[in-house]
Coordinates of C-alpha atoms and ligand atoms in Angstrom, one line a residue:
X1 CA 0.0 0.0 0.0
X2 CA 3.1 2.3 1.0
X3 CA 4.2 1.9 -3.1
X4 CA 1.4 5.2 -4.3
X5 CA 3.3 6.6 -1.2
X6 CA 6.9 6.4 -2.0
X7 CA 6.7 6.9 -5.1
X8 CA 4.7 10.5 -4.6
X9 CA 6.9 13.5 -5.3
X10 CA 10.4 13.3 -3.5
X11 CA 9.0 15.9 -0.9
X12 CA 7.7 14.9 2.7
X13 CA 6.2 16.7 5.3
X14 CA 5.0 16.1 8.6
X15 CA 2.2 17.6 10.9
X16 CA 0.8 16.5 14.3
X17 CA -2.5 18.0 15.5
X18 CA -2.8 17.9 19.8
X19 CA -5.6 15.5 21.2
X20 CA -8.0 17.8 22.1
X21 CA -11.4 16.2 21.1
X22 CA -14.0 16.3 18.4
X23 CA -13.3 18.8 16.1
X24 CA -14.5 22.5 14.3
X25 CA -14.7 23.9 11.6
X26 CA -12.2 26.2 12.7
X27 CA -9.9 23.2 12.8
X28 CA -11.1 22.0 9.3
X29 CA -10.7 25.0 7.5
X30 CA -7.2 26.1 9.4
X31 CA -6.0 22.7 9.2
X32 CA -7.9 19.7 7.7
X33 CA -8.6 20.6 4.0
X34 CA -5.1 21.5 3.6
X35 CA -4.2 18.0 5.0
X36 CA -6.4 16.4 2.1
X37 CA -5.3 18.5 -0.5
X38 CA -1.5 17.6 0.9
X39 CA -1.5 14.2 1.2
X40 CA -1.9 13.9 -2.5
X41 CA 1.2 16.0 -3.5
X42 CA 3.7 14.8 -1.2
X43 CA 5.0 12.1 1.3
X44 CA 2.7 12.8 4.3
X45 CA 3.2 12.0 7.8
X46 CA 0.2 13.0 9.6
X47 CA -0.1 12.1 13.4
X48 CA -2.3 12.9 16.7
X49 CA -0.4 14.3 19.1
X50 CA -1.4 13.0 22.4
X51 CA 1.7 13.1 24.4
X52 CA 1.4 16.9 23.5
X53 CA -2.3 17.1 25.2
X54 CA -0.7 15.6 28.4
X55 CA 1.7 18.5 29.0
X56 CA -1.5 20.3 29.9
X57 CA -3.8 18.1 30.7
X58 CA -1.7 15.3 33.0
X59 CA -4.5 15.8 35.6
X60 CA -7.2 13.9 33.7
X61 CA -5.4 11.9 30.9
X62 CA -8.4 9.5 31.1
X63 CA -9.8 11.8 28.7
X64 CA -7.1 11.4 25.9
X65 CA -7.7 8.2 24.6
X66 CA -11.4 9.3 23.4
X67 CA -10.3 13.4 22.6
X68 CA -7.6 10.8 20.5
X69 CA -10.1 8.9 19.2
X70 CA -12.9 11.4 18.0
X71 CA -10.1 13.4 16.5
X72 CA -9.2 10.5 14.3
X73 CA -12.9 9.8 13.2
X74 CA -12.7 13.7 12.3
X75 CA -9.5 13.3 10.2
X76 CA -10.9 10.1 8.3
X77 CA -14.2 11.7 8.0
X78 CA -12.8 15.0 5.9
X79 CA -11.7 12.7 3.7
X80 CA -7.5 12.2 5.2
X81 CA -6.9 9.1 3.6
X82 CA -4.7 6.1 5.3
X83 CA -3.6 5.1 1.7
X84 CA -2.5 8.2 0.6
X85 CA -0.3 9.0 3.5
X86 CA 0.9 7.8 7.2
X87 CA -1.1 8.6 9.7
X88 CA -0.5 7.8 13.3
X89 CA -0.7 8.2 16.8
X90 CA 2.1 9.7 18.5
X91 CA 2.2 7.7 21.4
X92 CA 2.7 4.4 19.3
X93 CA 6.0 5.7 18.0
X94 CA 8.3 5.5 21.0
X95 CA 10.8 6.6 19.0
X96 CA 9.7 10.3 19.3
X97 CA 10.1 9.5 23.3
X98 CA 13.6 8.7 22.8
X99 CA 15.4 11.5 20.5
X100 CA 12.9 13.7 22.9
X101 CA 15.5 12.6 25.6
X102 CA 18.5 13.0 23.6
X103 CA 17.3 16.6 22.2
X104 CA 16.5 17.4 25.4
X105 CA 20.1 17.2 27.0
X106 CA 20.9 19.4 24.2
X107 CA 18.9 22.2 24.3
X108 CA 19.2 25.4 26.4
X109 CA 16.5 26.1 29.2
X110 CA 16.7 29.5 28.0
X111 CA 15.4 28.5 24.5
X112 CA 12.2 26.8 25.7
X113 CA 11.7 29.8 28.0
X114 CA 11.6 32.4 25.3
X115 CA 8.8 30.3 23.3
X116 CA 5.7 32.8 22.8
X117 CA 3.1 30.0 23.2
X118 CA 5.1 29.1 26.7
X119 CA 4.3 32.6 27.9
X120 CA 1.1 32.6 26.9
X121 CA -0.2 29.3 27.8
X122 CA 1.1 29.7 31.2
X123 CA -0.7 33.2 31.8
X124 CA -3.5 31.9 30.4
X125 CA -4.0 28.3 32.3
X126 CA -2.5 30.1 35.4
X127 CA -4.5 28.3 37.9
X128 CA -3.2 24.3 36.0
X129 CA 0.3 24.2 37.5
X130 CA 2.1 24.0 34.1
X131 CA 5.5 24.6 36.2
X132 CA 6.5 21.7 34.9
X133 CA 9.5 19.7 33.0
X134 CA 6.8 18.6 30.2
X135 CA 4.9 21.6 29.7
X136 CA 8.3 23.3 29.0
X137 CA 9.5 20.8 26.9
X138 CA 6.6 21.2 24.7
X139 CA 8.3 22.3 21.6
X140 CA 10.9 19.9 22.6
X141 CA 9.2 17.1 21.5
X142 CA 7.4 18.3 18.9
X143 CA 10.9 19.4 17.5
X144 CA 11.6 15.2 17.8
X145 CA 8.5 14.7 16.4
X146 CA 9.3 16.4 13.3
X147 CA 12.8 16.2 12.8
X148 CA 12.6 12.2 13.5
X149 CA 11.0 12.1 9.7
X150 CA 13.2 14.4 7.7
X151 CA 10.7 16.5 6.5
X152 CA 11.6 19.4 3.9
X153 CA 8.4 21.0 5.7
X154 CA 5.8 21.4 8.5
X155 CA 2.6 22.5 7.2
X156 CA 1.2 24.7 10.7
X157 CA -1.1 27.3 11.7
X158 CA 0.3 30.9 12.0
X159 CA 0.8 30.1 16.2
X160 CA 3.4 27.7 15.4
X161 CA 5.8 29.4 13.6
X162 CA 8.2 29.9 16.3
X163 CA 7.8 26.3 17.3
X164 CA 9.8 25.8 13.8
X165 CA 12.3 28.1 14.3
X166 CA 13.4 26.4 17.7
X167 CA 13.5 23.1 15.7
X168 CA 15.7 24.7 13.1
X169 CA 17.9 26.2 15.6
X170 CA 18.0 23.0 17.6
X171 CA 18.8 20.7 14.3
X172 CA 21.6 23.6 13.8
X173 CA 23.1 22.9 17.1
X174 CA 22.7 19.3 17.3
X175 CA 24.9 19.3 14.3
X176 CA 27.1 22.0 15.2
X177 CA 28.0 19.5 18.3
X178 CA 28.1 16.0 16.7
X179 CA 28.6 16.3 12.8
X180 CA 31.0 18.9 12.7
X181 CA 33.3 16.4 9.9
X182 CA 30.4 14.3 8.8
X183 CA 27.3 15.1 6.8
X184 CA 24.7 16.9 8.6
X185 CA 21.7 14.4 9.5
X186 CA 18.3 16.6 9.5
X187 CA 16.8 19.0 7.1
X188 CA 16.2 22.1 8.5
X189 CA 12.5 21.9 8.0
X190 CA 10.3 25.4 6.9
X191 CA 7.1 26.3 8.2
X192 CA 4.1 25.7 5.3
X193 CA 1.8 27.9 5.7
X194 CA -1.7 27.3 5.0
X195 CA -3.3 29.5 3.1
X196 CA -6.5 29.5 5.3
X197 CA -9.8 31.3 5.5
X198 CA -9.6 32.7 8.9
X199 CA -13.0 31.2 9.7
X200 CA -14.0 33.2 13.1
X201 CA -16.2 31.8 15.8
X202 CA -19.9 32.4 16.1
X203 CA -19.1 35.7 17.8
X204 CA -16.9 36.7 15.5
X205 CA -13.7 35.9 18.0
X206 CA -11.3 33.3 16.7
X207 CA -13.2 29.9 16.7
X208 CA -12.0 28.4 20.1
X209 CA -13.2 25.6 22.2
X210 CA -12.1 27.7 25.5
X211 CA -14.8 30.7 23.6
X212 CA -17.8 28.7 23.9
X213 CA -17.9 29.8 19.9
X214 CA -17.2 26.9 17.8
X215 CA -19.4 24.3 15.3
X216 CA -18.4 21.0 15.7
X217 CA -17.6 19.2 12.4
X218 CA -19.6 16.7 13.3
X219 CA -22.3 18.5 15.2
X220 CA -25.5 17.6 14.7
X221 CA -27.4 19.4 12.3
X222 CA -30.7 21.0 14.6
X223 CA -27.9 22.1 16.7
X224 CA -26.4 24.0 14.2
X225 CA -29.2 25.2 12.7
X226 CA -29.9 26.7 16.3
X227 CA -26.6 28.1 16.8
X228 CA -26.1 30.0 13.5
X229 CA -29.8 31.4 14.1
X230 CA -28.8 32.8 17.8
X231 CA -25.8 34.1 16.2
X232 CA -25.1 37.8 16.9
X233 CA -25.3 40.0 14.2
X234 CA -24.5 44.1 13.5
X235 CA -26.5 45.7 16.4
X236 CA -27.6 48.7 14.5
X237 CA -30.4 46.3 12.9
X238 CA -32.8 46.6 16.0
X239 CA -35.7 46.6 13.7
X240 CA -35.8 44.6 10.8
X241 CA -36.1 48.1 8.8
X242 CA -32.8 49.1 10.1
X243 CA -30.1 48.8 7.8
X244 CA -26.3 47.3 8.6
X245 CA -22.8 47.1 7.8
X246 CA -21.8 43.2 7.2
X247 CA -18.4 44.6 8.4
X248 CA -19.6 44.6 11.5
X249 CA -21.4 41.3 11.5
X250 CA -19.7 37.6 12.4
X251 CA -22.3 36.3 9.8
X252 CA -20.7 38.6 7.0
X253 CA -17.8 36.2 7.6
X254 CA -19.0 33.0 7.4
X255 CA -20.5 34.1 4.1
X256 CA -17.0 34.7 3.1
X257 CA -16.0 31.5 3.7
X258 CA -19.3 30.0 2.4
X259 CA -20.9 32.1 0.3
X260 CA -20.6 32.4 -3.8
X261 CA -19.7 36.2 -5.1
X262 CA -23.6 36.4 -6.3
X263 CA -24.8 35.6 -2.7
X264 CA -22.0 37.9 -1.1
X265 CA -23.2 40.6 -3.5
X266 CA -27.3 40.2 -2.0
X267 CA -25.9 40.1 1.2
X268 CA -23.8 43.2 0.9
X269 CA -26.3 44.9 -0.5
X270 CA -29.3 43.6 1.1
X271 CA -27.8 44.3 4.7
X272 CA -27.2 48.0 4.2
X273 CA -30.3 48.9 2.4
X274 CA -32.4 46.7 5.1
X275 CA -33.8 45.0 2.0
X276 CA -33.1 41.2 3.5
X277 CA -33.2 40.9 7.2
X278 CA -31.3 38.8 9.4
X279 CA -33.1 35.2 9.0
X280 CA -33.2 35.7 5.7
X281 CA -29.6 36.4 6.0
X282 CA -28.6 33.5 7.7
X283 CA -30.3 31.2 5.6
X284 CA -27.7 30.6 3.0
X285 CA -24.9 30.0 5.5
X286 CA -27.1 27.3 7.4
X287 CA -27.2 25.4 4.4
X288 CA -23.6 25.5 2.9
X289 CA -22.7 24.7 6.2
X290 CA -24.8 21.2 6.6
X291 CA -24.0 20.5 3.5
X292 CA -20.2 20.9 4.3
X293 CA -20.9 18.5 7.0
X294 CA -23.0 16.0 5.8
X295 CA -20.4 13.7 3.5
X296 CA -17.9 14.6 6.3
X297 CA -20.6 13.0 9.1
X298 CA -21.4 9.9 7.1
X299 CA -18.0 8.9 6.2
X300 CA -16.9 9.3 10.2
X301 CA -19.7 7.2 10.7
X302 CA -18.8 4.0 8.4
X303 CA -15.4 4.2 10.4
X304 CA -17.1 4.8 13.1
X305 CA -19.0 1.2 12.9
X306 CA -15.8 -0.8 11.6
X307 CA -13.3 -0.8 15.0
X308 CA -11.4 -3.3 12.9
X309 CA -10.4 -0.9 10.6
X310 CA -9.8 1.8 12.6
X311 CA -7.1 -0.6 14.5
X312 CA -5.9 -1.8 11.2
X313 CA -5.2 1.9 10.0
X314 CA -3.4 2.7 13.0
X315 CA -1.4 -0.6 13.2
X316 CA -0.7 0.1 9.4
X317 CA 0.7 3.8 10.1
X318 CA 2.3 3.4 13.0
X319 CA 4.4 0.7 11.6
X320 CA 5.8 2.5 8.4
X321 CA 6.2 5.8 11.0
X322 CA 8.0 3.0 13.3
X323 CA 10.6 2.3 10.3
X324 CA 11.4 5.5 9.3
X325 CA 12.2 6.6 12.5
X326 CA 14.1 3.9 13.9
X327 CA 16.2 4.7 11.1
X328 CA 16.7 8.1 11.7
X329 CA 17.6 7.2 15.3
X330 CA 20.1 4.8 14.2
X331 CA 22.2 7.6 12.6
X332 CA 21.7 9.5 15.7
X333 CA 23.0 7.1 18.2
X334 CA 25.7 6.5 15.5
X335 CA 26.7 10.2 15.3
X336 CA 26.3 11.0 19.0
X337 CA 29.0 7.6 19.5
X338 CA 25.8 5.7 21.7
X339 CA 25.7 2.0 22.0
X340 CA 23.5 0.6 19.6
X341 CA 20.1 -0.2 21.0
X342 CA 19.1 -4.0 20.8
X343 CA 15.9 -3.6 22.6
X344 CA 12.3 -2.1 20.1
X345 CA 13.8 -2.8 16.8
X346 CA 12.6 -5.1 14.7
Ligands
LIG401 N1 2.1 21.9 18.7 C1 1.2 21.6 17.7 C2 -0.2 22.3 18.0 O1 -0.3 22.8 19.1 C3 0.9 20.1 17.5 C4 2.1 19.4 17.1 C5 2.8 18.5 17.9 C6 2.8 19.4 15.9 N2 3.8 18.0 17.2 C7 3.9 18.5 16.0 C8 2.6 20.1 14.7 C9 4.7 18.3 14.9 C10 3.4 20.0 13.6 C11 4.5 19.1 13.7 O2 -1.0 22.5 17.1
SF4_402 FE1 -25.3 40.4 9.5 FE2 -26.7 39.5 7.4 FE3 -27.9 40.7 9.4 FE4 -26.3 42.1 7.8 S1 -28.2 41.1 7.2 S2 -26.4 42.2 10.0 S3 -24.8 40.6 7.4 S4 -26.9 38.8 9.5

């Protein structure tokens, strides 16, 4: 099955998504479609990073393994497709654990420290004790996540770009210690950015579970009916007759992802001469929405029903994720003059 794979285009990226549950649409349009239309074009590791959703959530991990779980019906139900790339679960690789360790002893304290999404995450989640080893290590890992593959690049959200500059800057220094007269090991891997619509919450904030603001992918379509037809919209349109600026209105935005030029145009127009009210409005972006959903929702459900495949798919990935990276650990035990490991390998 790998065969379609190799033989893709000589390029390979990898991206991991945290385990942080069922899905948005936020999450489909920032990160999803591009996986599909990626996997396609190039060698494509894609994995669910739960390790990552334990740095913050080590207090309940029991939730994981389902967050892990739904995730993975989301990414087969968009239409990621096991035979067109390797997808995995990060945990199953162990190999990430390990040149976690050996990056680790490498890189300075002061590094991790100086990581925006540290700062943040720890203002932010103040009252979760994230004082610890792990949470700092964060981009750590996920640096031995990538690197582990050799990627040429990391397709990621906006947020994550400093996440790959640390990884370069850690590859630079891991070779700047131990391959100073031999070829360099890693690529230094750039950031691919994904051209995505920022698709805003249903306030008009950035779609965000912690917001209270999002549509599930898989959400149930009364509910989002209901949701989109509480929405907020411009409140100078107290009265039906009053007219409004879509600028000004978190439905204007969702017709930009959703809507065709002609509808945009009746909405533009319509809004600002009161000629369509807000129902009326709304209307257009119900549907496109449910019908977004509705292939997605019926293909998460035939995977949904067949555990056997599911366990299949994952044995499948992790095994070919398994190869590579024993491989590239091989040369890094090799380089850093470590005992050859006898134990994991096949
Ligand atoms: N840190 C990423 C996020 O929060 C998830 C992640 C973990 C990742 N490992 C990765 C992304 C490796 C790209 C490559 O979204
Ligand atoms: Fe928003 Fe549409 Fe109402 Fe204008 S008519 S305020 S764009 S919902």
């Amino acid at each position: 099955m790998y065969n379609s794979v190799s033989s893709k285009k000589n390029h390979r990226i990898v991206s991991g998504a945290r385990a942080s549950g069922r899905l948005h649409l936020g999450n489909y349009h920032g990160i999803l479609k591009n996986w599909v239309e990626l996997q396609s074009k190039f060698e494509c590791y894609f994995f669910i990073a739960d390790w990552h959703a334990l740095t913050t959530q080590y207090e309940h991990p029991q939730a994981i393994a389902s967050n892990t779980r739904e995730m993975l019906l989301d990414i087969l139900g968009v239409g990621v497709d096991p035979e067109l790339c390797t997808l995995f679960v990060q945990s199953q690789i162990p190999e990430h654990a390990e040149l976690h360790l050996l990056l680790s002893m490498i890189t300075p304290l002061s590094w991790l420290e100086r990581v925006p999404t540290y700062k943040e995450l720890r203002q932010k989640l103040k009252e979760q004790h994230l004082a610890t080893y792990g949470f700092l290590g964060y981009p750590a890992l996920q640096t031995a996540d990538i690197v582990i593959y050799k990627p040429e690049w990391v397709p990621v959200g906006e947020d994550q770009v400093p996440h790959i500059e640390l990884t370069r800057e850690i590859v630079r220094h891991f070779h700047h210690l131990y391959c100073q007269d031999k070829p360099p090991i890693f690529p230094e891997p750039q950031p691919l950015l994904t051209k995505t619509s920022k698709m805003p919450g249903l306030d008009g904030q950035k779609m965000s579970k912690s917001y209270h603001n999002v549509i599930e992918l898989r959400e149930d379509p009364v509910s989002v009916e209901h949701k989109i037809k509480i929405m907020p919209t411009d409140p100078a349109r107290v009265r039906r007759t009053d007219p409004g600026e879509p600028e000004k209105c978190p439905v204007w935005r969702f017709h930009q992802t959703y809507s065709t030029p002609e509808v945009q145009e009746w909405v533009l127009e319509g809004c600002r001469t009161a000629g369509i009210g807000c129902i009326e409005c709304k209307r257009p972006v119900i549907d496109a929405v449910l019908r977004e959903q509705a292939p997605i929702r019926a293909r998460a459900q035939e995977y949904e029903r067949n555990e056997t495949e599911i366990k299949l798919i994952l044995k499948r990935g992790a095994e070919h994720a398994r190869e590579t990276a024993q491989a590239t650990l091989k040369e890094v035990r090799q380089v850093m003059g470590l005992i050859e490991s006898n134990v994991g390998t096949k």
